[in-house]
mmCIF file of N, CA, C and O in Angstrom:
data_model
loop_
_atom_site.group_PDB
_atom_site.id
_atom_site.type_symbol
_atom_site.label_atom_id
_atom_site.label_comp_id
_atom_site.label_asym_id
_atom_site.label_seq_id
_atom_site.Cartn_x
_atom_site.Cartn_y
_atom_site.Cartn_z
ATOM 1 N N MET A 1354 -6.250 8.061 -1.932
ATOM 2 C CA MET A 1354 -4.574 7.308 -2.756
ATOM 3 C C MET A 1354 -3.815 8.629 -2.854
ATOM 4 O O MET A 1354 -3.833 9.543 -2.277
ATOM 5 N N LEU A 1355 -2.639 7.787 -1.587
ATOM 6 C CA LEU A 1355 -0.986 8.827 -1.550
ATOM 7 C C LEU A 1355 -0.407 8.745 -3.037
ATOM 8 O O LEU A 1355 -0.677 7.584 -3.336
ATOM 9 N N THR A 1356 -0.265 10.087 -3.542
ATOM 10 C CA THR A 1356 0.595 9.843 -4.823
ATOM 11 C C THR A 1356 1.804 10.607 -4.283
ATOM 12 O O THR A 1356 2.494 11.381 -3.804
ATOM 13 N N LEU A 1357 3.262 10.054 -4.836
ATOM 14 C CA LEU A 1357 4.380 10.533 -4.379
ATOM 15 C C LEU A 1357 4.630 11.899 -5.577
ATOM 16 O O LEU A 1357 4.311 11.557 -6.570
ATOM 17 N N GLN A 1358 5.106 13.016 -5.448
ATOM 18 C CA GLN A 1358 5.304 13.720 -6.577
ATOM 19 C C GLN A 1358 6.529 13.973 -7.474
ATOM 20 O O GLN A 1358 6.299 14.449 -8.164
ATOM 21 N N SER A 1359 8.043 13.321 -6.152
ATOM 22 C CA SER A 1359 8.975 13.334 -7.246
ATOM 23 C C SER A 1359 9.857 11.860 -6.610
ATOM 24 O O SER A 1359 9.556 11.802 -5.793
ATOM 25 N N PRO A 1360 10.685 11.879 -7.134
ATOM 26 C CA PRO A 1360 11.673 10.966 -7.167
ATOM 27 C C PRO A 1360 12.507 11.394 -5.227
ATOM 28 O O PRO A 1360 12.963 10.582 -5.011
ATOM 29 N N ASN A 1361 12.515 12.489 -4.857
ATOM 30 C CA ASN A 1361 12.844 13.271 -3.594
ATOM 31 C C ASN A 1361 11.949 12.824 -2.792
ATOM 32 O O ASN A 1361 11.806 13.433 -2.099
ATOM 33 N N ASP A 1362 10.512 12.501 -3.336
ATOM 34 C CA ASP A 1362 9.777 12.382 -1.990
ATOM 35 C C ASP A 1362 9.895 11.439 -1.208
ATOM 36 O O ASP A 1362 8.967 10.276 -0.917
ATOM 37 N N LEU A 1363 10.724 11.612 -0.362
ATOM 38 C CA LEU A 1363 11.429 10.400 0.528
ATOM 39 C C LEU A 1363 9.932 10.679 1.716
ATOM 40 O O LEU A 1363 10.309 9.305 2.142
ATOM 41 N N VAL A 1364 10.051 11.309 2.326
ATOM 42 C CA VAL A 1364 8.483 11.408 3.340
ATOM 43 C C VAL A 1364 7.530 10.527 2.802
ATOM 44 O O VAL A 1364 6.995 9.775 3.462
ATOM 45 N N GLY A 1365 7.056 11.021 1.422
ATOM 46 C CA GLY A 1365 5.799 10.253 1.326
ATOM 47 C C GLY A 1365 6.039 8.851 1.034
ATOM 48 O O GLY A 1365 5.416 7.973 0.870
ATOM 49 N N GLN A 1366 7.441 8.518 0.265
ATOM 50 C CA GLN A 1366 7.897 6.721 -0.177
ATOM 51 C C GLN A 1366 7.528 6.249 1.335
ATOM 52 O O GLN A 1366 7.207 5.091 1.555
ATOM 53 N N GLN A 1367 8.302 6.798 2.112
ATOM 54 C CA GLN A 1367 8.509 6.272 3.453
ATOM 55 C C GLN A 1367 7.078 6.123 4.409
ATOM 56 O O GLN A 1367 6.929 5.049 4.828
ATOM 57 N N GLU A 1368 5.677 7.306 3.847
ATOM 58 C CA GLU A 1368 4.806 6.858 4.589
ATOM 59 C C GLU A 1368 4.019 6.038 4.090
ATOM 60 O O GLU A 1368 3.213 5.018 4.247
ATOM 61 N N LEU A 1369 4.408 5.760 2.247
ATOM 62 C CA LEU A 1369 3.910 4.779 1.349
ATOM 63 C C LEU A 1369 4.297 3.088 1.899
ATOM 64 O O LEU A 1369 3.237 2.374 1.893
ATOM 65 N N ARG A 1370 5.427 3.119 2.296
ATOM 66 C CA ARG A 1370 5.947 1.612 3.139
ATOM 67 C C ARG A 1370 5.457 1.568 3.929
ATOM 68 O O ARG A 1370 4.751 0.293 4.621
ATOM 69 N N GLU A 1371 5.151 2.717 4.765
ATOM 70 C CA GLU A 1371 4.521 2.517 6.128
ATOM 71 C C GLU A 1371 3.164 1.960 6.404
ATOM 72 O O GLU A 1371 2.484 1.189 7.084
ATOM 73 N N ARG A 1372 2.517 2.595 5.670
ATOM 74 C CA ARG A 1372 0.884 2.251 4.879
ATOM 75 C C ARG A 1372 0.500 1.089 4.579
ATOM 76 O O ARG A 1372 -0.151 0.279 5.216
ATOM 77 N N ILE A 1373 1.672 0.553 3.884
ATOM 78 C CA ILE A 1373 1.753 -0.628 3.466
ATOM 79 C C ILE A 1373 1.792 -1.882 4.067
ATOM 80 O O ILE A 1373 0.782 -2.808 4.485
ATOM 81 N N ASP A 1374 3.139 -1.468 5.185
ATOM 82 C CA ASP A 1374 2.965 -2.604 5.949
ATOM 83 C C ASP A 1374 1.673 -2.647 7.559
ATOM 84 O O ASP A 1374 1.250 -3.364 7.795
ATOM 85 N N PHE A 1375 1.503 -1.642 7.529
ATOM 86 C CA PHE A 1375 -0.234 -1.691 8.153
ATOM 87 C C PHE A 1375 -1.188 -2.433 7.654
ATOM 88 O O PHE A 1375 -1.934 -2.985 8.666
ATOM 89 N N LEU A 1376 -1.630 -1.984 6.294
ATOM 90 C CA LEU A 1376 -2.834 -2.641 5.891
ATOM 91 C C LEU A 1376 -2.637 -4.264 5.639
ATOM 92 O O LEU A 1376 -3.172 -4.538 5.279
ATOM 93 N N ARG A 1377 -0.903 -4.818 5.881
ATOM 94 C CA ARG A 1377 -0.791 -6.060 5.297
ATOM 95 C C ARG A 1377 -1.269 -6.665 6.978
ATOM 96 O O ARG A 1377 -2.111 -7.492 7.114
ATOM 97 N N ALA A 1378 -0.696 -5.954 7.687
ATOM 98 C CA ALA A 1378 -0.935 -6.210 9.184
ATOM 99 C C ALA A 1378 -2.440 -6.471 9.673
ATOM 100 O O ALA A 1378 -3.059 -7.389 10.395
ATOM 101 N N LYS A 1379 -3.010 -5.556 8.954
ATOM 102 C CA LYS A 1379 -5.167 -5.445 9.287
ATOM 103 C C LYS A 1379 -5.210 -6.201 8.553
ATOM 104 O O LYS A 1379 -6.571 -6.898 8.937
ATOM 105 N N LEU A 1380 -5.066 -6.701 7.274
ATOM 106 C CA LEU A 1380 -5.563 -7.611 6.382
ATOM 107 C C LEU A 1380 -5.486 -9.310 7.005
ATOM 108 O O LEU A 1380 -6.645 -9.792 7.289
ATOM 109 N N ILE A 1381 -4.547 -9.465 7.442
ATOM 110 C CA ILE A 1381 -4.112 -10.670 7.795
ATOM 111 C C ILE A 1381 -5.230 -10.637 9.370
ATOM 112 O O ILE A 1381 -5.999 -11.872 9.596
ATOM 113 N N LYS A 1382 -4.985 -9.808 10.535
ATOM 114 C CA LYS A 1382 -6.328 -9.648 11.469
ATOM 115 C C LYS A 1382 -7.600 -9.833 10.671
ATOM 116 O O LYS A 1382 -8.376 -10.569 11.500
ATOM 117 N N THR A 1383 -7.802 -9.145 10.235
ATOM 118 C CA THR A 1383 -9.287 -8.799 9.641
ATOM 119 C C THR A 1383 -9.707 -10.412 9.260
ATOM 120 O O THR A 1383 -10.834 -10.826 9.588
ATOM 121 N N GLY A 1384 -9.092 -11.361 8.517
ATOM 122 C CA GLY A 1384 -8.962 -12.329 7.523
ATOM 123 C C GLY A 1384 -9.174 -12.988 8.786
ATOM 124 O O GLY A 1384 -10.374 -13.985 8.300
ATOM 125 N N LEU A 1385 -8.396 -13.367 9.853
ATOM 126 C CA LEU A 1385 -7.921 -14.095 10.545
ATOM 127 C C LEU A 1385 -9.723 -14.259 11.726
ATOM 128 O O LEU A 1385 -10.579 -15.531 11.768
ATOM 129 N N GLU A 1386 -9.903 -12.806 12.088
ATOM 130 C CA GLU A 1386 -11.371 -13.074 12.770
ATOM 131 C C GLU A 1386 -12.460 -13.070 11.729
ATOM 132 O O GLU A 1386 -13.757 -13.591 12.433
ATOM 133 N N ASN A 1387 -12.980 -12.462 10.809
ATOM 134 C CA ASN A 1387 -13.843 -12.592 9.871
ATOM 135 C C ASN A 1387 -13.958 -13.516 8.620
ATOM 136 O O ASN A 1387 -15.127 -13.358 8.228
ATOM 137 N N GLY A 1388 -12.837 -13.983 8.505
ATOM 138 C CA GLY A 1388 -13.200 -14.780 7.380
ATOM 139 C C GLY A 1388 -12.532 -13.796 6.153
ATOM 140 O O GLY A 1388 -12.410 -12.659 5.892
ATOM 141 N N PHE A 1389 -11.611 -14.541 4.782
ATOM 142 C CA PHE A 1389 -10.725 -13.928 4.016
ATOM 143 C C PHE A 1389 -11.581 -13.578 2.631
ATOM 144 O O PHE A 1389 -11.625 -13.317 1.881
ATOM 145 N N GLN A 1390 -13.119 -14.166 2.891
ATOM 146 C CA GLN A 1390 -14.302 -13.398 2.080
ATOM 147 C C GLN A 1390 -15.354 -12.306 2.334
ATOM 148 O O GLN A 1390 -16.069 -12.216 1.291
ATOM 149 N N HIS A 1391 -15.026 -12.033 3.539
ATOM 150 C CA HIS A 1391 -15.746 -11.035 4.265
ATOM 151 C C HIS A 1391 -15.616 -9.809 3.707
ATOM 152 O O HIS A 1391 -14.463 -9.473 3.573
ATOM 153 N N VAL A 1392 -16.369 -9.142 3.538
ATOM 154 C CA VAL A 1392 -16.699 -7.851 2.795
ATOM 155 C C VAL A 1392 -15.071 -6.562 2.836
ATOM 156 O O VAL A 1392 -14.779 -5.886 2.661
ATOM 157 N N GLN A 1393 -15.678 -6.818 4.555
ATOM 158 C CA GLN A 1393 -14.426 -6.013 5.239
ATOM 159 C C GLN A 1393 -12.887 -6.462 5.067
ATOM 160 O O GLN A 1393 -12.111 -5.361 4.645
ATOM 161 N N THR A 1394 -12.686 -7.711 4.986
ATOM 162 C CA THR A 1394 -11.413 -8.096 4.599
ATOM 163 C C THR A 1394 -11.100 -7.884 3.359
ATOM 164 O O THR A 1394 -9.997 -7.303 3.062
ATOM 165 N N LEU A 1395 -11.986 -7.899 1.946
ATOM 166 C CA LEU A 1395 -11.537 -7.708 0.878
ATOM 167 C C LEU A 1395 -11.405 -6.068 0.631
ATOM 168 O O LEU A 1395 -10.903 -5.425 -0.549
ATOM 169 N N LYS A 1396 -12.356 -5.006 1.366
ATOM 170 C CA LYS A 1396 -12.342 -3.885 1.045
ATOM 171 C C LYS A 1396 -10.663 -3.730 1.458
ATOM 172 O O LYS A 1396 -9.858 -2.591 0.848
ATOM 173 N N ILE A 1397 -10.220 -4.247 2.593
ATOM 174 C CA ILE A 1397 -8.962 -3.812 3.011
ATOM 175 C C ILE A 1397 -7.873 -4.391 1.850
ATOM 176 O O ILE A 1397 -6.846 -3.807 1.508
ATOM 177 N N SER A 1398 -8.018 -4.946 1.661
ATOM 178 C CA SER A 1398 -7.384 -5.946 0.118
ATOM 179 C C SER A 1398 -6.910 -5.262 -0.951
ATOM 180 O O SER A 1398 -5.859 -5.310 -1.208
ATOM 181 N N GLN A 1399 -8.238 -4.286 -1.247
ATOM 182 C CA GLN A 1399 -8.517 -3.458 -2.649
ATOM 183 C C GLN A 1399 -7.543 -2.613 -2.080
ATOM 184 O O GLN A 1399 -6.627 -2.043 -3.340
ATOM 185 N N ASP A 1400 -7.810 -2.107 -0.887
ATOM 186 C CA ASP A 1400 -6.116 -0.742 -0.389
ATOM 187 C C ASP A 1400 -5.230 -0.755 -0.623
ATOM 188 O O ASP A 1400 -4.582 -0.270 -0.866
ATOM 189 N N LEU A 1401 -4.652 -2.665 0.239
ATOM 190 C CA LEU A 1401 -3.687 -2.779 -0.239
ATOM 191 C C LEU A 1401 -3.021 -3.062 -1.188
ATOM 192 O O LEU A 1401 -1.793 -2.240 -1.690
ATOM 193 N N ASP A 1402 -3.847 -2.933 -2.527
ATOM 194 C CA ASP A 1402 -3.529 -3.662 -4.117
ATOM 195 C C ASP A 1402 -3.397 -2.093 -4.372
ATOM 196 O O ASP A 1402 -2.352 -1.987 -5.088
ATOM 197 N N GLU A 1403 -4.014 -1.586 -3.917
ATOM 198 C CA GLU A 1403 -3.819 0.275 -4.405
ATOM 199 C C GLU A 1403 -2.536 0.795 -3.848
ATOM 200 O O GLU A 1403 -1.709 1.485 -4.901
ATOM 201 N N HIS A 1404 -2.302 0.536 -2.958
ATOM 202 C CA HIS A 1404 -1.641 1.297 -2.489
ATOM 203 C C HIS A 1404 0.451 0.761 -3.034
ATOM 204 O O HIS A 1404 1.157 0.946 -2.974
ATOM 205 N N ILE A 1405 0.116 -0.911 -2.965
ATOM 206 C CA ILE A 1405 1.220 -1.760 -3.636
ATOM 207 C C ILE A 1405 1.365 -1.488 -5.274
ATOM 208 O O ILE A 1405 2.484 -1.004 -5.370
ATOM 209 N N ALA A 1406 0.377 -0.944 -6.065
ATOM 210 C CA ALA A 1406 0.535 -0.578 -7.308
ATOM 211 C C ALA A 1406 0.837 0.963 -7.188
ATOM 212 O O ALA A 1406 2.012 1.296 -8.296
ATOM 213 N N GLN A 1407 0.842 1.666 -6.230
ATOM 214 C CA GLN A 1407 1.474 3.142 -6.396
ATOM 215 C C GLN A 1407 3.139 2.812 -6.153
ATOM 216 O O GLN A 1407 3.601 3.730 -6.850
ATOM 217 N N TYR A 1408 3.411 1.970 -4.869
ATOM 218 C CA TYR A 1408 4.356 1.979 -5.073
ATOM 219 C C TYR A 1408 5.768 1.266 -6.176
ATOM 220 O O TYR A 1408 6.734 1.337 -6.198
ATOM 221 N N GLN A 1409 4.663 0.595 -6.843
ATOM 222 C CA GLN A 1409 5.128 -0.047 -8.027
ATOM 223 C C GLN A 1409 5.485 0.969 -9.353
ATOM 224 O O GLN A 1409 6.817 1.073 -9.615
ATOM 225 N N ILE A 1410 4.569 1.766 -9.026
ATOM 226 C CA ILE A 1410 4.621 2.810 -10.418
ATOM 227 C C ILE A 1410 5.837 3.820 -10.031
ATOM 228 O O ILE A 1410 6.583 4.051 -11.004
ATOM 229 N N TYR A 1411 5.974 3.843 -8.505
ATOM 230 C CA TYR A 1411 7.043 4.845 -8.361
ATOM 231 C C TYR A 1411 8.320 4.483 -8.604
ATOM 232 O O TYR A 1411 9.257 4.904 -9.041
ATOM 233 N N TYR A 1412 8.540 3.317 -8.157
ATOM 234 C CA TYR A 1412 9.931 2.368 -8.484
ATOM 235 C C TYR A 1412 10.169 2.481 -10.329
ATOM 236 O O TYR A 1412 11.303 2.176 -10.445
ATOM 237 N N GLN A 1413 9.151 2.212 -10.790
ATOM 238 C CA GLN A 1413 9.239 1.799 -12.264
ATOM 239 C C GLN A 1413 10.022 3.208 -12.842
ATOM 240 O O GLN A 1413 10.702 3.319 -13.720
ATOM 241 N N GLN A 1414 9.253 4.458 -12.073
ATOM 242 C CA GLN A 1414 9.726 5.271 -12.703
ATOM 243 C C GLN A 1414 10.890 5.693 -12.198
ATOM 244 O O GLN A 1414 11.892 6.867 -13.115
ATOM 245 N N ASN A 1415 11.175 5.702 -11.482
ATOM 246 C CA ASN A 1415 12.725 5.661 -10.570
ATOM 247 C C ASN A 1415 13.923 5.081 -11.209
ATOM 248 O O ASN A 1415 15.233 5.438 -11.589
ATOM 249 N N SER A 1416 13.528 3.796 -11.805
ATOM 250 C CA SER A 1416 14.438 2.502 -12.151
ATOM 251 C C SER A 1416 15.161 3.201 -13.899
ATOM 252 O O SER A 1416 15.829 2.902 -14.350
ATOM 253 N N ARG A 1417 14.207 4.205 -14.568
ATOM 254 C CA ARG A 1417 14.309 4.308 -16.003
ATOM 255 C C ARG A 1417 15.183 5.893 -15.897
ATOM 256 O O ARG A 1417 15.770 6.247 -16.907
ATOM 257 N N GLN A 1418 15.059 6.812 -14.881
ATOM 258 C CA GLN A 1418 15.642 7.655 -14.324
ATOM 259 C C GLN A 1418 17.830 7.431 -14.159
ATOM 260 O O GLN A 1418 18.061 6.249 -13.753
#
């Protein structure tokens, strides 16, 4: 899992956003090809959820500063 080290970690922040966009597109493609209950689709969905949670944590921490 990607973790951001500091509020100034703009490279990590950009990388995280790009990864979320990539996983979102991959989830849709895999879901359409294999079905939305397929094990591969569900794995991608879980990975996407983890990245989104990390992104939210980053912004919660930075909104308090």
